[in-house]
PDB file of C-alpha atoms in Angstrom:
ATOM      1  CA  UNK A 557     -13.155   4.910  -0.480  1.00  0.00           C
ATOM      2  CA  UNK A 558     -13.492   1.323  -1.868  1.00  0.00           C
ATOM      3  CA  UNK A 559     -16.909  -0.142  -1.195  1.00  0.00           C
ATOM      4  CA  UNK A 560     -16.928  -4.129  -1.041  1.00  0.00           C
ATOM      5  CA  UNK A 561     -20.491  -5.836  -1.272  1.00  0.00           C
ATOM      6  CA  UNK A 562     -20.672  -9.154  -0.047  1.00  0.00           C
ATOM      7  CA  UNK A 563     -23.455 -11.687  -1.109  1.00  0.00           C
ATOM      8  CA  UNK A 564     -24.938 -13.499  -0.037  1.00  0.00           C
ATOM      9  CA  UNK A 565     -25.369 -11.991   3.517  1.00  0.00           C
ATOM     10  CA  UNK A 566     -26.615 -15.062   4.873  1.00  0.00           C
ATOM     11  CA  UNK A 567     -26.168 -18.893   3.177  1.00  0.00           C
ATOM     12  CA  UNK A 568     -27.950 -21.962   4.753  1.00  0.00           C
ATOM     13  CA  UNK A 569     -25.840 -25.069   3.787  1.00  0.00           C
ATOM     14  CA  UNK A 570     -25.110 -28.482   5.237  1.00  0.00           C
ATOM     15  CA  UNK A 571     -21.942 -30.384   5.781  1.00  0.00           C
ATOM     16  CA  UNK A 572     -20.245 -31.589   2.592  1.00  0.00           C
ATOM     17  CA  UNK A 573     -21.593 -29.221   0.171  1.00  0.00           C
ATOM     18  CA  UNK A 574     -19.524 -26.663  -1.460  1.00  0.00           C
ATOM     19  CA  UNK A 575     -20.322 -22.924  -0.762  1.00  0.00           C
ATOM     20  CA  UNK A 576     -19.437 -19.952  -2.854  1.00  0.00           C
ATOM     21  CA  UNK A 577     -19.517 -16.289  -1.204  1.00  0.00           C
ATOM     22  CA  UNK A 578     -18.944 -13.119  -3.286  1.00  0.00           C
ATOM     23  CA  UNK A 579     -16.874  -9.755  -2.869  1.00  0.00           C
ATOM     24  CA  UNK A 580     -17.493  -7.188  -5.308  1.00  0.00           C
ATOM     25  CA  UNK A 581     -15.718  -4.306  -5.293  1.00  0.00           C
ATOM     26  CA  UNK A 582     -16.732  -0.902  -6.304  1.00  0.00           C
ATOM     27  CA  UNK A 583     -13.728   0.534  -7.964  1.00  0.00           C
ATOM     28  CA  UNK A 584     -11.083  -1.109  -9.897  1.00  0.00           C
ATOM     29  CA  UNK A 585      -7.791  -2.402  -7.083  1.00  0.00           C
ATOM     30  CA  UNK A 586      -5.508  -4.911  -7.613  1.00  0.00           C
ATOM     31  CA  UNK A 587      -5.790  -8.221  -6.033  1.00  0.00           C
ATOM     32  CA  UNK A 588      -5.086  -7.044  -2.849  1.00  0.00           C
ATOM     33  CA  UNK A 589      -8.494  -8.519  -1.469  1.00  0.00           C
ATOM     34  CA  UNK A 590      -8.205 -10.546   2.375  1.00  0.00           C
ATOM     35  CA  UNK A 591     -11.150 -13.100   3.278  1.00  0.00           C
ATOM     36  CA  UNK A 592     -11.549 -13.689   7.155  1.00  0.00           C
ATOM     37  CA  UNK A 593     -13.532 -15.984   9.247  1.00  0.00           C
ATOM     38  CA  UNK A 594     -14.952 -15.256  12.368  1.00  0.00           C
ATOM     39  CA  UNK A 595     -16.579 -17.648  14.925  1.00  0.00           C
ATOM     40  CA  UNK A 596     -18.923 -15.953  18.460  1.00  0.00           C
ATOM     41  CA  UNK A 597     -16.883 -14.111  20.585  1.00  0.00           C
ATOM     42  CA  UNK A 598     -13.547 -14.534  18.348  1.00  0.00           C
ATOM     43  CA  UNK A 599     -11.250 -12.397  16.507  1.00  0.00           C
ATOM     44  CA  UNK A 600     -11.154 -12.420  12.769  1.00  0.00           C
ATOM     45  CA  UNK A 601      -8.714 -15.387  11.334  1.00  0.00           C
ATOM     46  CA  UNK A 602      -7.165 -15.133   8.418  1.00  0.00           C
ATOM     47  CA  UNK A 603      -7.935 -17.412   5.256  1.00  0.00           C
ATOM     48  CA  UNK A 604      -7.132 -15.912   1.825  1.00  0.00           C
ATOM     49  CA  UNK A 605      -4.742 -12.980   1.136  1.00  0.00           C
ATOM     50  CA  UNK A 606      -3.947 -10.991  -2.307  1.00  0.00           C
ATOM     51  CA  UNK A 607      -7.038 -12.708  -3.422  1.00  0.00           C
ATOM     52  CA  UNK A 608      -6.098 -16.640  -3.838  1.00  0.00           C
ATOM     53  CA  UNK A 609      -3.593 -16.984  -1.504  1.00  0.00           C
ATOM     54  CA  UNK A 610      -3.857 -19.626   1.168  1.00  0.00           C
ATOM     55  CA  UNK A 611      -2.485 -18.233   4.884  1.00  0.00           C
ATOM     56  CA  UNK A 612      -0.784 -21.252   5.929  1.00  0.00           C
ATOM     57  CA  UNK A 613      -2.183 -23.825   8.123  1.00  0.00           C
ATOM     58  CA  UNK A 614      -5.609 -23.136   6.500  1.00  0.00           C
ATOM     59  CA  UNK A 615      -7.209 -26.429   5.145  1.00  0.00           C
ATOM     60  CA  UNK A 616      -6.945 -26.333   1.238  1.00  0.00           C
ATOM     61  CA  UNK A 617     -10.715 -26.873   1.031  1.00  0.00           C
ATOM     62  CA  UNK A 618     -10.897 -22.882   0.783  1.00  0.00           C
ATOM     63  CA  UNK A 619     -10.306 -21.450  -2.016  1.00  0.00           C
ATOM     64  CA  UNK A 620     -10.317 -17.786  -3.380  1.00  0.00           C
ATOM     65  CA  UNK A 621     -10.092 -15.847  -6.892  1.00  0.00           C
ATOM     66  CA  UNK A 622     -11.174 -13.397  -8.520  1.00  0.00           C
ATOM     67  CA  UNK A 623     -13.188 -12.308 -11.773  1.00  0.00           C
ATOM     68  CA  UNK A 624     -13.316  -9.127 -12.950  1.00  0.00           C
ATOM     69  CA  UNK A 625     -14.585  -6.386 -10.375  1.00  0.00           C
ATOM     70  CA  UNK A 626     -15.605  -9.552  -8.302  1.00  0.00           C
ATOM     71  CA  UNK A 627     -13.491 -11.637  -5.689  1.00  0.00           C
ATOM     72  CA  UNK A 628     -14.556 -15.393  -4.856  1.00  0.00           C
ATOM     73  CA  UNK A 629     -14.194 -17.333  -1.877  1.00  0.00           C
ATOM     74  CA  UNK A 630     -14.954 -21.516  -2.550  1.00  0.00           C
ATOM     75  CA  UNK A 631     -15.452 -23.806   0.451  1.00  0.00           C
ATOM     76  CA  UNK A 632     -15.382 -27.509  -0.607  1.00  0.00           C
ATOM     77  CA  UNK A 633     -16.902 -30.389   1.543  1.00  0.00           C
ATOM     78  CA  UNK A 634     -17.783 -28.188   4.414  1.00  0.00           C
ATOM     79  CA  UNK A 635     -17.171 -29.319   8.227  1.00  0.00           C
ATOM     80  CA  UNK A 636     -18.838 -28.722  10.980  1.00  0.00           C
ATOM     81  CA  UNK A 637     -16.505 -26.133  12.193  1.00  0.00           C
ATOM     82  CA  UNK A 638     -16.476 -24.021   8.839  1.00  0.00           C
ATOM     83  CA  UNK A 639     -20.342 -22.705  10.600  1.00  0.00           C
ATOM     84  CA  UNK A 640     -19.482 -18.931  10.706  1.00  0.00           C
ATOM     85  CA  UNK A 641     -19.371 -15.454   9.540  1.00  0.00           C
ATOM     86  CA  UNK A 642     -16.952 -14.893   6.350  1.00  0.00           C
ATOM     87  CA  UNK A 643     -15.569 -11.081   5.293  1.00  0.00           C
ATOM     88  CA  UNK A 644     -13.864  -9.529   2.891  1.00  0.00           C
ATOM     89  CA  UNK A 645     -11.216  -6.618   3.236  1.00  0.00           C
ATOM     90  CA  UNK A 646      -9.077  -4.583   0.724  1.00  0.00           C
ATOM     91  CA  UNK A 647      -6.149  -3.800   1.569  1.00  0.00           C
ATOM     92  CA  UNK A 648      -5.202  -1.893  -1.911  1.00  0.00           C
ATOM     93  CA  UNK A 649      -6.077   1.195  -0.786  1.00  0.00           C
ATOM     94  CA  UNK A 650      -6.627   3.088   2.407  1.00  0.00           C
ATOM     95  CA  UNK A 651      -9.368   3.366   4.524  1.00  0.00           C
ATOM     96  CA  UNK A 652      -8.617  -0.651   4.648  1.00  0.00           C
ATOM     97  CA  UNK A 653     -12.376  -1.633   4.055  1.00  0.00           C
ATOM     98  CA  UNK A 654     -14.063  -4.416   4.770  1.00  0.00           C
ATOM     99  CA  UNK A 655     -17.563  -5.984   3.397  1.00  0.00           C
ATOM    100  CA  UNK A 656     -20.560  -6.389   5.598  1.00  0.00           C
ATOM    101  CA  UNK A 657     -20.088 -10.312   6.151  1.00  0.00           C
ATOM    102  CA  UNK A 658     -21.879 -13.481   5.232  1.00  0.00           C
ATOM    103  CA  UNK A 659     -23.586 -15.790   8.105  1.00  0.00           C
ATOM    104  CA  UNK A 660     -22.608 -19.361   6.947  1.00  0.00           C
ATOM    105  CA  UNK A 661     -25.506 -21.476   8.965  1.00  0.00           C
ATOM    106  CA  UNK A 662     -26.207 -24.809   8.980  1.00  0.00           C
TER     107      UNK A 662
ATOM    108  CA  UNK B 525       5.845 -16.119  18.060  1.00  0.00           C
ATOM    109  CA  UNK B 526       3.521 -13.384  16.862  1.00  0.00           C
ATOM    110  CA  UNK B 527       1.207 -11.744  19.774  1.00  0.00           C
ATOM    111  CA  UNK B 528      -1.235  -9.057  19.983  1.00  0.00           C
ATOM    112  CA  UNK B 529      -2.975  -7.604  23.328  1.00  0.00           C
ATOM    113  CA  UNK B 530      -5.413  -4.601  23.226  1.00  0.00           C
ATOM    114  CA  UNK B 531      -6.296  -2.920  27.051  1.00  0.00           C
ATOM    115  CA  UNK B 532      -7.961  -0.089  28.336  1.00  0.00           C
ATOM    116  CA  UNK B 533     -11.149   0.719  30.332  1.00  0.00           C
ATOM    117  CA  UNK B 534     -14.006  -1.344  29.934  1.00  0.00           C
ATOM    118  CA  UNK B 535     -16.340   1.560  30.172  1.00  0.00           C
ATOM    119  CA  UNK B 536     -16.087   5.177  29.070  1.00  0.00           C
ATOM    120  CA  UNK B 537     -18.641   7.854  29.585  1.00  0.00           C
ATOM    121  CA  UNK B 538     -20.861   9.841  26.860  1.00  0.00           C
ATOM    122  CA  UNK B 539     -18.512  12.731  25.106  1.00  0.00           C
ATOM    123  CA  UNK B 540     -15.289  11.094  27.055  1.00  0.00           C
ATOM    124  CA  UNK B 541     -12.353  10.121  25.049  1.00  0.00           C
ATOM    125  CA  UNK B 542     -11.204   6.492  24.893  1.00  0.00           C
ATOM    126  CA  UNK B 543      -7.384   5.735  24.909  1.00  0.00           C
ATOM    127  CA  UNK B 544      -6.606   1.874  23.401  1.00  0.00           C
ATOM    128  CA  UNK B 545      -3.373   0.574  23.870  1.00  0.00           C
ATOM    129  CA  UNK B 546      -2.128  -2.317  21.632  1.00  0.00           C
ATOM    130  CA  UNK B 547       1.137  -4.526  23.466  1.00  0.00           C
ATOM    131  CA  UNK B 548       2.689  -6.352  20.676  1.00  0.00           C
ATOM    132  CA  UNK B 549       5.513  -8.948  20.653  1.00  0.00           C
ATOM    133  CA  UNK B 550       7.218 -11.025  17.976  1.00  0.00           C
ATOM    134  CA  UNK B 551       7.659  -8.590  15.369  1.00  0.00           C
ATOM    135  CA  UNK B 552       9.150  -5.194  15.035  1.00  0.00           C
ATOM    136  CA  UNK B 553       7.178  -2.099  13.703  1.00  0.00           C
ATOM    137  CA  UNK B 554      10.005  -0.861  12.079  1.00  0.00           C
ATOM    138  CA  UNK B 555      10.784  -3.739  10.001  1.00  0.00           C
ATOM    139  CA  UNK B 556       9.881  -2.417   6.069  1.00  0.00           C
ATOM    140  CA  UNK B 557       5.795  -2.643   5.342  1.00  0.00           C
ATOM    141  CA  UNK B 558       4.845  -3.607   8.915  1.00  0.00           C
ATOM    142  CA  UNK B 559       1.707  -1.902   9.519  1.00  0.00           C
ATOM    143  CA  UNK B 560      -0.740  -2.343  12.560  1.00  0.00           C
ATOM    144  CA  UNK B 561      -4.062  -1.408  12.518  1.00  0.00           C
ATOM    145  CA  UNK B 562      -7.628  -0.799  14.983  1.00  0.00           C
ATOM    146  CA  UNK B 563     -10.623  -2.676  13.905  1.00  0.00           C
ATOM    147  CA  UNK B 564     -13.825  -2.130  15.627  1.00  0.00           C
ATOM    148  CA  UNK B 565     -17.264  -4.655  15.806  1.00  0.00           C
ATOM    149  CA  UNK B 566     -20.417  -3.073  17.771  1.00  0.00           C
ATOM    150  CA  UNK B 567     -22.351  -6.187  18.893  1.00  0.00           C
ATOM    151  CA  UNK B 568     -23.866  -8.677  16.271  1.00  0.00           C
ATOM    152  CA  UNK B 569     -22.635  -6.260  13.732  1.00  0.00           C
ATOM    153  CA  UNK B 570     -19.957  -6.081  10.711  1.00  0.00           C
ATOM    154  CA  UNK B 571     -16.029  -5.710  11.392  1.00  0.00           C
ATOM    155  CA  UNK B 572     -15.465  -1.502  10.386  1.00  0.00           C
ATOM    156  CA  UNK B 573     -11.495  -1.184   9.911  1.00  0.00           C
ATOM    157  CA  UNK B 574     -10.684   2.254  12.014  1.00  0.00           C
ATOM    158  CA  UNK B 575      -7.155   3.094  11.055  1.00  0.00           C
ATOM    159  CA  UNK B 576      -3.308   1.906  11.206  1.00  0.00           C
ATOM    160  CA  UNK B 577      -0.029   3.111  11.687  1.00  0.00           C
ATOM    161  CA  UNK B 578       2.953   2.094   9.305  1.00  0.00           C
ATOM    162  CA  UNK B 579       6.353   1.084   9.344  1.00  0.00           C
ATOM    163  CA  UNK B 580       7.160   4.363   8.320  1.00  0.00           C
ATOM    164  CA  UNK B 581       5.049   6.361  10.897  1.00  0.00           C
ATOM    165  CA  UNK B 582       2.441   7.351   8.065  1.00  0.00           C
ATOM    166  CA  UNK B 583      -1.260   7.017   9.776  1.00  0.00           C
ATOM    167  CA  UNK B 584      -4.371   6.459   7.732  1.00  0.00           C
ATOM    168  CA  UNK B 585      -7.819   6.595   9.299  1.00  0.00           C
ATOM    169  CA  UNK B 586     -11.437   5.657   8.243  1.00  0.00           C
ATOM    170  CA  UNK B 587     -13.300   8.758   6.347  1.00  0.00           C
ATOM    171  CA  UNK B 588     -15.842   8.683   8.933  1.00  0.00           C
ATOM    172  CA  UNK B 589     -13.995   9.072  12.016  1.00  0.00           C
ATOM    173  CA  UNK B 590     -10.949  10.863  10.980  1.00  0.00           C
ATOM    174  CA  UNK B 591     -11.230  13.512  13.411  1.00  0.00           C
ATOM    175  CA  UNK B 592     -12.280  11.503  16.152  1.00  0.00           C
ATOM    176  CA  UNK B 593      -9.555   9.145  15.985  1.00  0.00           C
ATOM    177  CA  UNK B 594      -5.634   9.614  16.275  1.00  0.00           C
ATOM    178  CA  UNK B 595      -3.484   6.428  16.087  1.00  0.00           C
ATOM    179  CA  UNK B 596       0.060   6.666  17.389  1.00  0.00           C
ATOM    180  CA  UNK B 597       3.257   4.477  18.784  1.00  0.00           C
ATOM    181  CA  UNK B 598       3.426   4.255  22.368  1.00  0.00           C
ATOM    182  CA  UNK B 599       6.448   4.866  25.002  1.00  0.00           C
ATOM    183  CA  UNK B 600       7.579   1.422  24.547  1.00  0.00           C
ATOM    184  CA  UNK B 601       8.571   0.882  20.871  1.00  0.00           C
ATOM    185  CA  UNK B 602       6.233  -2.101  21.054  1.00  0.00           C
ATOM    186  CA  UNK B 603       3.401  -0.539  21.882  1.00  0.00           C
ATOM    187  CA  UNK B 604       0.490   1.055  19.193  1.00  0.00           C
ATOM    188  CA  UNK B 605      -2.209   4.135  21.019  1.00  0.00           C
ATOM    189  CA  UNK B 606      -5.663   4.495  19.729  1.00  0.00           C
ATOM    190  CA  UNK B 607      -7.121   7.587  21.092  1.00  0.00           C
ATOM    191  CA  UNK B 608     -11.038   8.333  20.136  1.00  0.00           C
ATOM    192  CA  UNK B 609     -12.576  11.226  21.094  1.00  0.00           C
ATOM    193  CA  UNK B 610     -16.019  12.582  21.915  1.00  0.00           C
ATOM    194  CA  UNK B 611     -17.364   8.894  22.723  1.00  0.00           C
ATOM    195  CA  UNK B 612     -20.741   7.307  21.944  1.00  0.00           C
ATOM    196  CA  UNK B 613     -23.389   4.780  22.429  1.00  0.00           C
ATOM    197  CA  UNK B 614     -22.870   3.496  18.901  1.00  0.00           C
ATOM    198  CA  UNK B 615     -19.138   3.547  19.652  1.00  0.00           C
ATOM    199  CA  UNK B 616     -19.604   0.443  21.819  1.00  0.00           C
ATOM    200  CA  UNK B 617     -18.007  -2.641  20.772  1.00  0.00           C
ATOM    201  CA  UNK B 618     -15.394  -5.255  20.590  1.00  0.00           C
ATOM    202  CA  UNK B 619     -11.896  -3.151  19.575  1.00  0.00           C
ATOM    203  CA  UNK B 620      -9.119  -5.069  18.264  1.00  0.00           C
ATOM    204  CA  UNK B 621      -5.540  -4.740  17.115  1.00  0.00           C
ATOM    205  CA  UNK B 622      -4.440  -7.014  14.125  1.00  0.00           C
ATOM    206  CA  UNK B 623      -0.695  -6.306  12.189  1.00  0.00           C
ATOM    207  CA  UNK B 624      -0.172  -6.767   8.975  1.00  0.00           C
ATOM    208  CA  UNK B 625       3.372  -7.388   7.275  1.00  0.00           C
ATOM    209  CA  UNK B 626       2.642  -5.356   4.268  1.00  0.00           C
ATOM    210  CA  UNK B 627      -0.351  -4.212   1.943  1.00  0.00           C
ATOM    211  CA  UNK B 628      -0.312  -7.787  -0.223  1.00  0.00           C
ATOM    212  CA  UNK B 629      -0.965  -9.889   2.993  1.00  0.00           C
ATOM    213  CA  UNK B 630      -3.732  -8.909   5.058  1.00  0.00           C
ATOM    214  CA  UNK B 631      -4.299  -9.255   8.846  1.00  0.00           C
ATOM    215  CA  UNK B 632      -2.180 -12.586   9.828  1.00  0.00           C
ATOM    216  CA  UNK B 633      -2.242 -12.029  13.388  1.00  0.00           C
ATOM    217  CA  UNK B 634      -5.012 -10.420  15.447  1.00  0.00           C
ATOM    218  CA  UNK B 635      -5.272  -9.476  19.526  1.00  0.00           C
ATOM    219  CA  UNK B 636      -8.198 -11.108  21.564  1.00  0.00           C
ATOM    220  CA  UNK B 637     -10.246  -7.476  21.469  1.00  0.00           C
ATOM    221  CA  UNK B 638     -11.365  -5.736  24.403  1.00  0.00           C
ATOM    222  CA  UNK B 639     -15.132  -4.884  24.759  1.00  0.00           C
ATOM    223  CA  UNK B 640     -16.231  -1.049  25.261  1.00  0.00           C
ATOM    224  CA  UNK B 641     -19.317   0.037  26.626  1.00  0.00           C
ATOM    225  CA  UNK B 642     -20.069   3.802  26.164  1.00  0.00           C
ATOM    226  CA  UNK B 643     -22.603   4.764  28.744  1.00  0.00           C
ATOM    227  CA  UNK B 644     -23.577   7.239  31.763  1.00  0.00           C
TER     228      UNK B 644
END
């Protein structure tokens, strides 16, 4: 199985700043690499697919790549509403595996 | 327009098995690379992907729970079963159903989730 480490688990930031959350994966994939976001008591949305992909009607201030063994996801002048919990799922491989989530907090 | 619904009981009892049924509309799981799959969150915890059928009727299923879990289509061709067997405390959670047009583009499209409580 494909083992995906997210870091931080938890970021404290404040609106406007840019935030930088990290996927690394534990065996070499292709870019097949999905962020989500996911607010209390909602499913999982959507944001990045195959890496650096923007799911449409996403706001371009997220942003994803990847270096290496490591996948990126950017948020640029963050909003109020961008306060939430961030994973990261292959989908190169099965078992589909996701990472253990970041807590974006104000 | 896309839609997802996942239903079945609310609570299950200790070594019961649970039977999830995901209604879809909007899509067809026959079109080529469809693929919808279970995704499970206990409470305050991490999303932990459980399985998913494909377009082609292949099934894949997390290494943990493989032989607890069998994922199939339903009686209506729009329709996707989880069954889970031998139930737990620590399977309670949030289940949901999310399809995926092929392995490139992740999850676009997710159900609600329905909440399970496994107790006596």
């Amino acid at each position: 199985d494909i083992q995906l480490t997210q870091s931080p688990p938890s970021l404290s930031a404040s609106v406007g700043d840019t935030v930088r959350i990290t996927c690394r994966a534990s065996q070499t994939m292709r870019s097949f690499l999905n962020w989500y976001q996911q607010k209390p008591g909602r499913a999982p949305k959507l944001l990045i697919f195959a890496a650096s992909s923007l799911q449409t009607g996403v706001p371009s201030r997220f942003s994803g790549y990847r270096s290496g063994s490591d996948f990126i996801l950017t948020i640029n002048n963050l909003q109020p509403e961008d306060f939430a919990t961030y994973y990261c799922q292959q989908s190169y491989s099965a078992p589909n595996t996701f990472g253990q989530g970041t807590k974006l907090e104000i | 327009q896309v839609t997802l619904q996942e239903s079945g009981p609310a609570l299950v009892k200790p070594t019961q098995t649970l039977t999830l049924t995901c209604s879809f509309s909007g899509f067809s799981l026959s079109s080529d690379g469809m693929r919808v799959s279970w995704v499970r969150q206990p409470p305050g915890k991490a999303l932990e992907w459980l399985g998913r059928i494909d377009w082609d009727d292949e099934r894949f299923y997390s290494t943990s729970l493989r032989t607890r879990l069998t994922i199939s289509k339903g009686t209506s061709k729009n329709q996707v079963v989880l069954t889970m067997t031998n139930l737990d405390q620590a399977d309670t959670g949030t289940y949901y159903c999310a399809r995926s047009p092929g392995s490139r583009y992740g999850s676009d499209f997710w159900g609600q989730g329905t909440h399970v409580t496994v107790s006596s």
